[in-house]
Coordinates of C-alpha atoms in Angstrom, one line a residue:
Chain D
M1 CA 0.0 0.0 0.0
S2 CA 1.5 3.3 -0.9
L3 CA -0.1 6.7 -1.1
A4 CA 1.1 7.4 -4.6
D5 CA -0.4 4.2 -5.9
D6 CA -3.7 4.4 -4.1
L7 CA -4.7 7.9 -3.3
Y8 CA -2.5 10.4 -5.0
R9 CA -2.3 8.8 -8.5
E10 CA -1.4 11.0 -11.4
T11 CA -4.9 11.1 -12.8
I12 CA -6.3 12.2 -9.4
L13 CA -3.6 14.9 -9.0
D14 CA -4.2 16.1 -12.5
H15 CA -7.9 16.6 -11.8
Y16 CA -7.1 18.1 -8.4
H17 CA -4.7 20.7 -9.7
N18 CA -6.9 21.6 -12.7
P19 CA -10.5 20.7 -11.9
R20 CA -12.6 20.5 -15.1
N21 CA -15.9 22.4 -15.3
H22 CA -15.0 24.5 -12.3
G23 CA -17.3 27.5 -11.7
A24 CA -21.0 28.3 -11.7
I25 CA -23.9 28.4 -14.2
E26 CA -25.9 31.7 -14.1
H27 CA -29.4 30.2 -14.7
P28 CA -29.2 26.5 -13.9
T29 CA -32.1 24.1 -14.1
A30 CA -30.9 22.7 -10.8
Q31 CA -28.5 23.9 -8.1
V32 CA -27.6 21.7 -5.2
E33 CA -25.4 22.2 -2.1
G34 CA -23.5 19.1 -0.9
V35 CA -22.1 19.1 2.6
N36 CA -19.9 16.6 4.4
P37 CA -20.6 17.4 8.0
L38 CA -17.7 15.3 9.3
C39 CA -15.0 17.3 7.6
G40 CA -16.9 20.4 6.7
D41 CA -16.4 20.0 2.9
E42 CA -18.8 21.9 0.8
L43 CA -19.6 21.9 -2.9
T44 CA -22.2 23.5 -5.1
L45 CA -23.3 21.7 -8.2
Y46 CA -25.0 23.5 -11.1
L47 CA -26.8 21.6 -13.8
N48 CA -28.4 22.6 -17.1
V49 CA -30.7 19.8 -18.3
K50 CA -32.6 20.1 -21.5
D51 CA -34.8 17.5 -23.2
G52 CA -33.6 14.9 -20.6
K53 CA -29.9 15.6 -21.4
I54 CA -27.2 17.2 -19.3
E55 CA -26.2 20.2 -21.5
D56 CA -23.9 21.8 -18.9
V57 CA -22.5 21.0 -15.5
K58 CA -20.3 23.2 -13.2
L59 CA -18.9 22.7 -9.7
T60 CA -17.5 24.9 -7.1
A61 CA -15.9 22.9 -4.3
K62 CA -14.2 23.6 -1.1
G63 CA -12.8 20.2 -0.2
C64 CA -9.8 17.9 -0.2
S65 CA -8.0 16.5 -3.2
I66 CA -10.1 13.3 -3.4
N67 CA -13.3 15.3 -3.3
T68 CA -12.1 17.8 -5.9
A69 CA -10.7 15.2 -8.3
S70 CA -13.8 13.0 -8.0
G71 CA -16.1 15.9 -8.8
S72 CA -14.0 17.0 -11.7
M73 CA -13.9 13.4 -13.2
M74 CA -17.7 13.1 -12.7
S75 CA -18.4 16.4 -14.5
E76 CA -16.3 15.4 -17.4
L77 CA -18.0 12.0 -17.8
L78 CA -21.6 13.1 -17.3
L79 CA -21.5 16.2 -19.5
G80 CA -23.7 15.4 -22.6
K81 CA -25.2 12.2 -21.1
S82 CA -28.9 11.7 -20.7
V83 CA -30.3 11.9 -17.2
E84 CA -31.0 8.2 -17.3
E85 CA -27.5 7.3 -18.4
A86 CA -26.1 9.7 -15.8
N87 CA -28.1 8.1 -13.1
Q88 CA -26.8 4.7 -14.1
I89 CA -23.2 5.8 -14.1
V90 CA -23.6 7.4 -10.6
E91 CA -25.1 4.2 -9.3
L92 CA -22.3 2.1 -10.8
F93 CA -19.6 4.3 -9.4
K94 CA -21.2 4.2 -5.9
K95 CA -21.4 0.4 -6.1
M96 CA -17.7 0.3 -7.1
M97 CA -16.8 2.4 -4.0
L98 CA -19.2 0.8 -1.5
D99 CA -19.6 -2.8 -2.4
K100 CA -17.2 -4.8 -0.2
K101 CA -17.9 -8.2 -1.8
E102 CA -18.3 -7.7 -5.5
E103 CA -15.5 -6.1 -7.6
V104 CA -17.4 -3.8 -10.0
V105 CA -16.0 -3.9 -13.6
L106 CA -16.1 -0.5 -15.3
P107 CA -16.8 -0.2 -19.0
D108 CA -14.1 1.3 -21.2
D109 CA -15.6 4.7 -21.4
L110 CA -15.5 5.1 -17.6
E111 CA -11.9 3.9 -17.2
D112 CA -10.8 7.2 -15.8
L113 CA -12.8 6.4 -12.6
E114 CA -10.5 3.4 -12.1
A115 CA -8.1 5.9 -10.5
L116 CA -10.5 6.4 -7.6
R117 CA -10.7 2.7 -6.8
G118 CA -7.6 2.9 -4.6
V119 CA -9.6 5.3 -2.3
K120 CA -11.4 2.2 -1.1
K121 CA -8.3 1.2 0.9
Y122 CA -8.8 4.3 3.0
P123 CA -12.3 3.9 4.4
V124 CA -12.5 7.4 6.0
R125 CA -11.8 8.9 2.6
I126 CA -14.6 7.1 0.6
K127 CA -17.1 9.7 1.7
C128 CA -14.8 12.4 0.2
A129 CA -15.0 10.6 -3.2
L130 CA -18.8 10.1 -3.0
L131 CA -19.8 13.7 -2.0
P132 CA -20.0 15.0 -5.6
W133 CA -21.8 11.9 -6.8
N134 CA -24.5 12.0 -4.1
T135 CA -25.0 15.7 -4.8
M136 CA -25.4 14.8 -8.5
L137 CA -28.1 12.3 -7.7
E138 CA -30.0 15.0 -5.9
G139 CA -29.4 17.5 -8.7
L140 CA -30.6 15.1 -11.4
G141 CA -33.8 14.4 -9.4
N142 CA -34.4 18.1 -9.0
A143 CA -33.7 18.9 -12.7
L144 CA -36.4 16.4 -13.7
K145 CA -38.9 17.9 -11.3
S146 CA -38.2 21.6 -12.3
P147 CA -40.4 23.1 -15.0
T148 CA -38.8 23.0 -18.5
L149 CA -37.3 26.3 -19.3
D150 CA -38.0 26.3 -23.0
Chain A
M1 CA 18.0 21.8 27.6
S2 CA 15.0 20.9 29.6
K3 CA 15.4 18.7 32.7
L4 CA 13.3 15.9 31.3
N5 CA 15.1 12.8 30.3
V6 CA 13.0 12.2 27.2
E7 CA 14.9 9.1 26.2
Q8 CA 14.1 7.5 29.6
I9 CA 10.5 8.7 29.5
R10 CA 9.9 7.1 26.1
K11 CA 10.8 3.7 27.5
D12 CA 7.9 4.0 29.9
F13 CA 5.4 4.2 27.1
P14 CA 4.9 0.8 25.4
I15 CA 3.0 2.3 22.4
L16 CA 6.0 4.4 21.4
Q17 CA 7.6 1.2 20.2
R18 CA 4.9 0.7 17.6
K19 CA 5.8 0.7 14.0
I20 CA 3.4 1.5 11.2
A21 CA 4.2 -0.1 7.8
G22 CA 7.8 -0.4 9.0
K23 CA 8.1 3.2 10.2
Q24 CA 8.5 4.3 13.8
L25 CA 5.3 5.9 15.1
V26 CA 5.5 9.7 15.6
Y27 CA 2.7 10.6 17.9
L28 CA 1.8 14.3 17.6
D29 CA -1.9 14.2 18.5
N30 CA -1.6 14.7 22.3
A31 CA -4.2 17.5 22.4
A32 CA -6.7 14.8 21.4
T33 CA -5.5 12.2 23.9
S34 CA -2.1 11.4 25.4
Q35 CA -0.4 8.0 25.4
K36 CA -0.2 6.0 28.7
P37 CA 2.8 4.9 30.7
R38 CA 3.3 1.3 31.8
S39 CA 2.4 2.3 35.4
V40 CA -1.1 3.4 34.4
I41 CA -1.7 0.3 32.2
D42 CA -0.5 -1.9 35.1
A43 CA -2.8 -0.2 37.6
L44 CA -5.8 -1.2 35.4
T45 CA -4.9 -4.8 35.3
G46 CA -3.7 -4.7 38.9
Y47 CA -7.2 -3.7 40.0
Y48 CA -9.1 -6.2 37.9
E49 CA -6.7 -9.0 38.8
G50 CA -6.2 -8.2 42.4
Y51 CA -9.1 -6.3 44.1
N52 CA -12.0 -5.7 41.7
A53 CA -15.0 -4.9 43.8
N54 CA -17.7 -2.2 44.0
I55 CA -16.8 0.6 46.3
H56 CA -18.3 2.2 49.4
R57 CA -20.8 -0.6 50.1
G58 CA -19.0 -3.8 50.7
I59 CA -17.7 -5.0 54.0
H60 CA -15.3 -7.5 52.5
T61 CA -11.6 -7.1 51.9
L62 CA -11.7 -6.4 48.2
A63 CA -14.4 -3.7 48.6
E64 CA -12.3 -2.0 51.3
E65 CA -9.1 -2.1 49.2
A66 CA -11.0 -0.8 46.1
T67 CA -12.6 2.0 48.1
D68 CA -9.3 3.0 49.7
A69 CA -7.5 3.1 46.3
Y70 CA -10.4 5.1 44.7
E71 CA -10.7 7.6 47.5
A72 CA -6.9 8.0 47.7
V73 CA -6.9 9.4 44.1
R74 CA -9.3 12.1 45.2
E75 CA -6.6 13.3 47.6
T76 CA -3.9 13.0 44.8
V77 CA -6.0 15.2 42.5
R78 CA -6.7 17.7 45.3
D79 CA -3.0 18.0 45.9
F80 CA -2.2 18.2 42.2
I81 CA -4.5 21.2 41.6
D82 CA -3.9 22.7 45.1
A83 CA -7.6 22.6 46.2
E84 CA -8.4 23.3 49.8
H85 CA -10.6 20.2 50.5
T86 CA -10.7 16.7 49.1
H87 CA -14.5 16.8 48.9
E88 CA -14.2 19.5 46.3
I89 CA -13.0 16.9 43.8
I90 CA -15.8 15.2 41.9
F91 CA -15.1 12.3 39.5
T92 CA -17.1 12.5 36.2
R93 CA -16.8 10.7 32.8
N94 CA -14.9 13.6 31.1
S95 CA -14.6 17.4 31.0
T96 CA -17.7 17.6 28.9
E97 CA -19.8 15.9 31.6
A98 CA -18.2 18.1 34.3
I99 CA -19.2 21.3 32.4
N100 CA -22.7 19.9 31.8
L101 CA -23.0 19.2 35.5
V102 CA -22.3 22.8 36.3
A103 CA -24.5 24.2 33.5
Y104 CA -27.5 22.1 34.6
S105 CA -27.1 22.1 38.4
W106 CA -25.6 25.5 39.1
G107 CA -27.0 27.0 35.9
N108 CA -30.6 26.1 36.4
A109 CA -30.5 27.3 40.0
N110 CA -28.8 30.6 39.2
I111 CA -29.4 31.9 35.7
L112 CA -32.4 34.1 35.2
P113 CA -33.8 35.7 32.1
G114 CA -31.6 38.6 30.9
D115 CA -28.5 37.3 32.7
E116 CA -25.3 37.1 30.7
I117 CA -22.9 34.1 30.3
V118 CA -19.5 35.3 29.2
L119 CA -17.4 32.8 27.0
T120 CA -14.4 33.3 24.8
A121 CA -14.2 33.0 21.0
M122 CA -11.8 30.1 21.4
E123 CA -14.0 27.7 23.4
H124 CA -14.2 24.0 22.5
H125 CA -17.7 22.9 21.7
S126 CA -17.8 21.2 25.1
N127 CA -17.6 24.7 26.8
L128 CA -20.0 26.2 24.4
I129 CA -23.0 23.9 23.7
P130 CA -24.0 23.4 27.4
W131 CA -24.1 27.2 27.9
Q132 CA -26.0 27.6 24.6
R133 CA -28.7 25.2 25.8
L134 CA -28.8 26.9 29.2
A135 CA -29.1 30.4 27.7
T136 CA -31.9 29.2 25.4
E137 CA -33.8 27.6 28.2
R138 CA -33.4 30.5 30.6
N139 CA -33.7 33.3 28.1
A140 CA -30.2 34.4 29.0
K141 CA -27.6 35.9 26.7
L142 CA -24.2 34.5 25.6
V143 CA -21.4 37.1 25.3
F144 CA -18.1 36.3 23.6
I145 CA -14.7 37.8 24.4
P146 CA -13.0 38.1 21.0
I147 CA -9.4 37.3 20.2
T148 CA -6.6 39.5 18.9
E149 CA -4.8 39.1 15.6
D150 CA -2.2 36.8 17.1
G151 CA -4.8 34.6 18.9
Q152 CA -4.8 36.0 22.4
L153 CA -7.8 37.0 24.4
D154 CA -8.7 40.6 24.0
M155 CA -8.6 41.7 27.6
E156 CA -9.6 45.2 26.9
E157 CA -12.8 43.8 25.5
A158 CA -13.1 41.4 28.4
R159 CA -13.1 44.3 30.9
K160 CA -16.0 45.8 29.0
L161 CA -18.0 42.6 28.5
I162 CA -17.8 41.3 32.0
S163 CA -20.4 43.4 33.8
S164 CA -23.0 43.5 36.5
R165 CA -25.2 41.4 34.2
T166 CA -22.6 38.6 34.1
K167 CA -23.5 35.6 36.2
I168 CA -20.7 33.3 35.0
V169 CA -17.5 33.5 33.0
A170 CA -16.6 30.2 31.3
A171 CA -13.1 30.2 29.7
T172 CA -10.5 27.8 28.6
L173 CA -7.1 27.7 30.3
M174 CA -5.4 26.8 27.0
S175 CA -6.9 26.8 23.5
N176 CA -6.8 23.4 21.9
V177 CA -6.4 25.1 18.5
L178 CA -4.3 28.2 19.1
G179 CA -2.3 26.9 22.1
T180 CA -2.9 30.3 23.7
I181 CA -2.7 30.2 27.5
N182 CA -5.3 32.6 28.9
P183 CA -4.9 35.0 31.8
I184 CA -7.3 33.1 34.0
K185 CA -6.3 34.9 37.2
E186 CA -7.2 38.2 35.7
L187 CA -10.5 36.9 34.3
A188 CA -11.3 35.4 37.7
K189 CA -10.7 38.8 39.4
L190 CA -12.9 40.6 36.8
A191 CA -15.7 38.1 37.3
H192 CA -15.5 38.3 41.1
E193 CA -15.5 42.1 41.1
K194 CA -18.9 41.9 39.3
G195 CA -20.2 39.2 41.6
A196 CA -20.0 36.5 38.9
V197 CA -18.4 33.1 39.2
I198 CA -15.8 31.6 36.8
L199 CA -15.5 28.1 35.4
V200 CA -12.2 27.1 33.8
D201 CA -12.0 24.5 31.1
G202 CA -8.7 22.9 31.9
A203 CA -8.9 20.0 29.5
Q204 CA -6.0 21.3 27.4
G205 CA -4.3 23.4 30.1
V206 CA -4.0 21.2 33.2
P207 CA -2.0 18.4 31.6
H208 CA 0.7 20.9 30.5
V209 CA 0.7 23.9 33.0
K210 CA 1.0 23.8 36.7
T211 CA -2.4 24.8 38.0
S212 CA -3.4 26.0 41.4
V213 CA -7.1 26.6 41.9
R214 CA -6.3 28.7 45.0
D215 CA -3.7 30.9 43.3
L216 CA -6.0 31.4 40.2
D217 CA -9.0 31.8 42.6
V218 CA -11.4 30.0 40.2
D219 CA -14.8 28.7 41.3
F220 CA -14.9 25.6 39.0
L221 CA -12.2 23.8 37.1
V222 CA -12.8 20.8 34.8
F223 CA -10.3 18.6 33.1
S224 CA -9.9 15.1 31.7
M225 CA -7.4 12.4 32.7
H226 CA -7.0 10.9 29.3
K227 CA -5.2 14.0 28.0
M228 CA -2.6 13.7 30.9
L229 CA -1.4 10.1 30.7
G230 CA -4.5 8.7 32.4
P231 CA -7.1 6.3 30.9
T232 CA -10.2 7.5 29.1
G233 CA -13.5 7.8 31.0
V234 CA -12.4 10.0 33.9
G235 CA -13.1 13.7 34.1
I236 CA -12.6 15.9 37.2
L237 CA -14.8 18.7 38.4
Y238 CA -13.3 20.9 41.1
G239 CA -15.7 23.3 42.7
K240 CA -15.6 25.6 45.8
T241 CA -17.3 24.0 48.7
E242 CA -20.0 26.6 49.3
L243 CA -21.0 26.5 45.6
L244 CA -21.1 22.7 45.4
D245 CA -23.0 22.5 48.7
A246 CA -25.7 24.8 47.4
M247 CA -26.1 23.0 44.1
P248 CA -28.8 20.3 43.6
P249 CA -27.6 16.9 42.3
F250 CA -27.1 16.4 38.6
L251 CA -27.5 12.7 38.0
S252 CA -29.5 10.8 40.6
G253 CA -29.9 7.2 41.7
G254 CA -27.8 4.9 43.8
H255 CA -24.9 6.0 45.9
M256 CA -25.8 9.7 46.0
I257 CA -28.5 9.4 48.6
S258 CA -28.7 9.7 52.4
S259 CA -32.2 8.2 53.1
V260 CA -34.7 7.0 50.6
W261 CA -38.5 6.6 51.0
K262 CA -41.0 5.5 48.4
D263 CA -41.9 9.1 47.5
K264 CA -38.8 11.1 48.5
A265 CA -35.1 11.0 49.3
T266 CA -32.4 13.1 50.8
W267 CA -28.9 13.6 49.3
T268 CA -25.6 12.5 50.8
E269 CA -22.8 14.9 51.3
L270 CA -20.0 16.1 49.0
P271 CA -18.4 14.8 46.9
W272 CA -20.7 11.7 46.6
K273 CA -23.8 13.8 46.0
F274 CA -22.5 14.3 42.5
E275 CA -21.3 10.7 41.9
A276 CA -24.5 8.7 41.2
G277 CA -24.2 5.1 40.3
T278 CA -21.2 2.8 40.2
S279 CA -18.1 4.9 39.4
N280 CA -15.4 4.2 36.9
I281 CA -13.4 2.6 39.6
A282 CA -10.5 1.1 37.6
D283 CA -9.9 4.2 35.5
V284 CA -10.0 6.5 38.5
I285 CA -7.4 4.3 40.3
A286 CA -5.2 4.3 37.2
S287 CA -5.6 8.1 37.0
G288 CA -3.8 8.3 40.3
K289 CA -0.8 6.7 38.7
A290 CA -0.9 9.2 35.8
I291 CA -0.8 12.2 38.3
E292 CA 2.0 10.5 40.2
Y293 CA 4.0 10.2 37.0
L294 CA 3.6 13.9 36.1
T295 CA 4.3 14.9 39.7
A296 CA 7.5 12.9 39.7
L297 CA 8.6 14.7 36.5
G298 CA 7.6 18.1 37.9
M299 CA 5.0 20.2 36.1
D300 CA 7.5 23.0 35.8
N301 CA 9.9 20.7 33.9
V302 CA 7.0 19.5 31.7
R303 CA 6.2 23.1 30.8
E304 CA 9.9 23.9 30.2
H305 CA 10.2 20.9 27.8
E306 CA 7.1 21.9 25.9
I307 CA 8.2 25.5 25.5
E308 CA 11.5 24.3 24.1
I309 CA 10.0 21.9 21.6
T310 CA 7.2 24.4 20.6
R311 CA 9.8 27.1 20.1
Y312 CA 11.8 24.7 17.9
A313 CA 8.7 23.6 16.0
L314 CA 7.5 27.2 15.3
Q315 CA 10.9 28.1 13.9
K316 CA 11.3 24.9 11.9
L317 CA 7.8 24.8 10.4
N318 CA 8.1 28.5 9.4
E319 CA 11.0 27.4 7.1
L320 CA 8.3 25.9 4.8
G321 CA 7.4 29.4 3.6
D322 CA 4.0 28.3 2.4
I323 CA 2.7 27.7 5.9
T324 CA 0.2 29.7 8.0
I325 CA 0.6 29.0 11.8
F326 CA -2.2 30.2 14.0
G327 CA -1.9 31.5 17.5
P328 CA 0.8 33.4 19.4
K329 CA 4.3 33.5 17.9
D330 CA 6.0 33.5 21.3
A331 CA 6.3 29.9 22.7
T332 CA 6.1 31.2 26.3
L333 CA 2.6 32.5 25.7
R334 CA 1.3 29.2 24.4
G335 CA 1.2 25.5 25.0
G336 CA 2.6 22.8 22.7
V337 CA -0.4 22.9 20.3
I338 CA 0.4 24.1 16.8
S339 CA -2.4 24.5 14.2
F340 CA -1.4 25.3 10.7
N341 CA -2.3 25.2 7.0
V342 CA 0.1 24.6 4.2
D343 CA -0.4 26.4 0.9
D344 CA -4.3 25.9 0.8
I345 CA -3.9 22.1 1.0
H346 CA -6.9 20.6 2.7
A347 CA -6.1 19.6 6.2
H348 CA -7.2 16.0 5.6
D349 CA -4.7 15.7 2.8
I350 CA -2.0 16.9 5.1
G351 CA -3.2 14.4 7.7
Q352 CA -3.1 11.6 5.1
I353 CA 0.4 12.3 3.9
C354 CA 1.6 12.6 7.5
A355 CA -0.1 9.3 8.3
D356 CA 1.8 7.7 5.4
A357 CA 5.0 8.7 7.3
A358 CA 3.6 7.1 10.5
I359 CA 3.0 10.6 11.9
A360 CA -0.2 11.1 13.8
V361 CA -1.5 14.7 13.6
R362 CA -5.1 15.9 13.8
A363 CA -6.9 17.5 10.9
G364 CA -10.3 19.3 10.9
H365 CA -12.2 21.8 13.0
H366 CA -11.0 20.5 16.3
C367 CA -14.5 20.9 17.8
C368 CA -14.1 24.6 17.4
Q369 CA -16.3 25.5 14.4
P370 CA -17.0 29.1 15.6
L371 CA -13.3 29.8 16.0
M372 CA -12.7 28.3 12.5
R373 CA -15.1 30.8 11.1
D374 CA -13.3 33.6 13.0
L375 CA -10.0 32.5 11.5
N376 CA -11.7 32.2 8.1
V377 CA -10.6 28.6 7.5
M378 CA -12.5 25.4 7.0
G379 CA -10.1 23.5 9.2
T380 CA -6.5 23.2 10.1
A381 CA -3.9 20.5 10.6
R382 CA -2.6 20.3 14.2
A383 CA 0.5 18.9 15.8
S384 CA 0.5 18.8 19.6
F385 CA 3.4 17.7 21.8
Y386 CA 3.9 16.1 25.2
I387 CA 6.7 14.9 27.5
Y388 CA 7.9 12.2 25.2
N389 CA 8.2 14.2 21.9
T390 CA 11.6 15.1 20.5
K391 CA 13.0 17.6 18.1
E392 CA 13.8 14.8 15.7
E393 CA 10.1 14.1 15.5
V394 CA 9.5 17.7 14.6
D395 CA 12.0 17.3 11.8
L396 CA 10.1 14.2 10.5
L397 CA 6.9 16.3 10.5
F398 CA 8.7 19.0 8.6
E399 CA 9.8 16.5 5.9
A400 CA 6.2 15.1 5.6
L401 CA 4.8 18.7 5.2
K402 CA 7.4 19.4 2.5
E403 CA 6.2 16.2 0.7
A404 CA 2.6 17.3 1.0
D405 CA 3.5 20.7 -0.4
K406 CA 5.3 19.0 -3.3
V407 CA 2.4 16.6 -4.2
L408 CA -0.6 18.8 -3.5
G409 CA 0.5 22.4 -3.3
H410 CA -0.1 25.2 -5.8
V411 CA -3.6 24.6 -6.8
A412 CA -4.9 26.4 -9.9
C413 CA -8.5 27.2 -9.0
R414 CA -10.0 27.1 -5.6

């Protein structure tokens, strides 16, 4: 077990140092605050959903490296996906991080997320990786409920 | 050089031999809890193997031995904090319970609507929440003494805020974040001049600074044995006799009674009036050994060692450049608690990289969320020292922080 292999892998550090889709959306279809009360980490997720598709996603996060990198990877992967596909990807990622028995195999197009698998070896940090994804679930639900803008 | 023989001391602490993934443990989380010497650990097994019995009730040999050992610790504690009477020492579960005892028992009997409870901006949640609840219930007001730029109590403000409306001042002896040692004697004088009482949270201070309740002239003092070489599960409440005598019991049930009828009961005398139910006998007995250990070292020597290592750590960590250290810059004004942030790196990431080097530090809000907001940070990393820590360990911390800065520093957008 080494930190560089498990937690601070190159992919994670890249997303941490240069988080993708960082910022805010002025008139989002959904805006959700995610909080991790144990460590005080906070993030705001902005979504633009049109015709059941994620047209834009932005994040502003005040959190640790794992939290920031996980949110960045998530935004990159879910941008352009349908709400249904996005929900499936979120559930698959959560299963990968939380399932203690079954080793979840990721499809090729999600291979970036492989970098986060090492976080499982540090149980207290799993919640850091999951915060953006749980916030996304809530955001997707809200986006579907909100009246269509067009 | 301090008079402590640190090399010899380290041999008394079995856990310091521990290796984590092949690396020697560096324990710098003493503000959370200290490690325990062999004598304390042996006292626990000695009690369970030799004279385990419930105290105060039995007539048999074991019960007498256990009662004697338990009550002897009360006298050890009295002597350690220089209280006038042994019955002024109450055993609780921890400092938090001791503060709750005062907030409920003394607070409910003395706080009226419009009264003011004066706290400081650097209180641990344990010396804040009980007073918040009391103030809400009694329609009283909480008033906070602010801190200065370098993390000291603003005594000019304190003189204004402690007024004839003040009923109690509750302040920490030493901040568990900033390390600041507060001028308790002066605060006690201000409180008493206005007819108020003062409670001192000594959880962080008493393990590190020689404390005399008579010299400070405080009305209540609370502290926890587990931060001063003792086991978990033992807190101490000191209170002046006349105050404790006038207070109703906090918890009630067995052991704290004098006579009981079906519909009423009378309370027993101090200190047992406040010790309902079976006490934490083994841990109290082992706590006596912890105090004996510190007394043998001499609290002045403990303090001297900590000033030395804190001064060294402040100077060494500042070499990082990208570091923000909170609290007083002068090691003589503070205890061996150093909270810091490195180059905007999240405290949990710093904690993780230190853990990888087998260094135990604390990361987060340290149960001081209001203070974190005042300092405008989400959290900090914290290294805290005790009698067995060395300058070499500070050097190892420095190397780990350099590594953290290399891996995670210089973030583009935050």
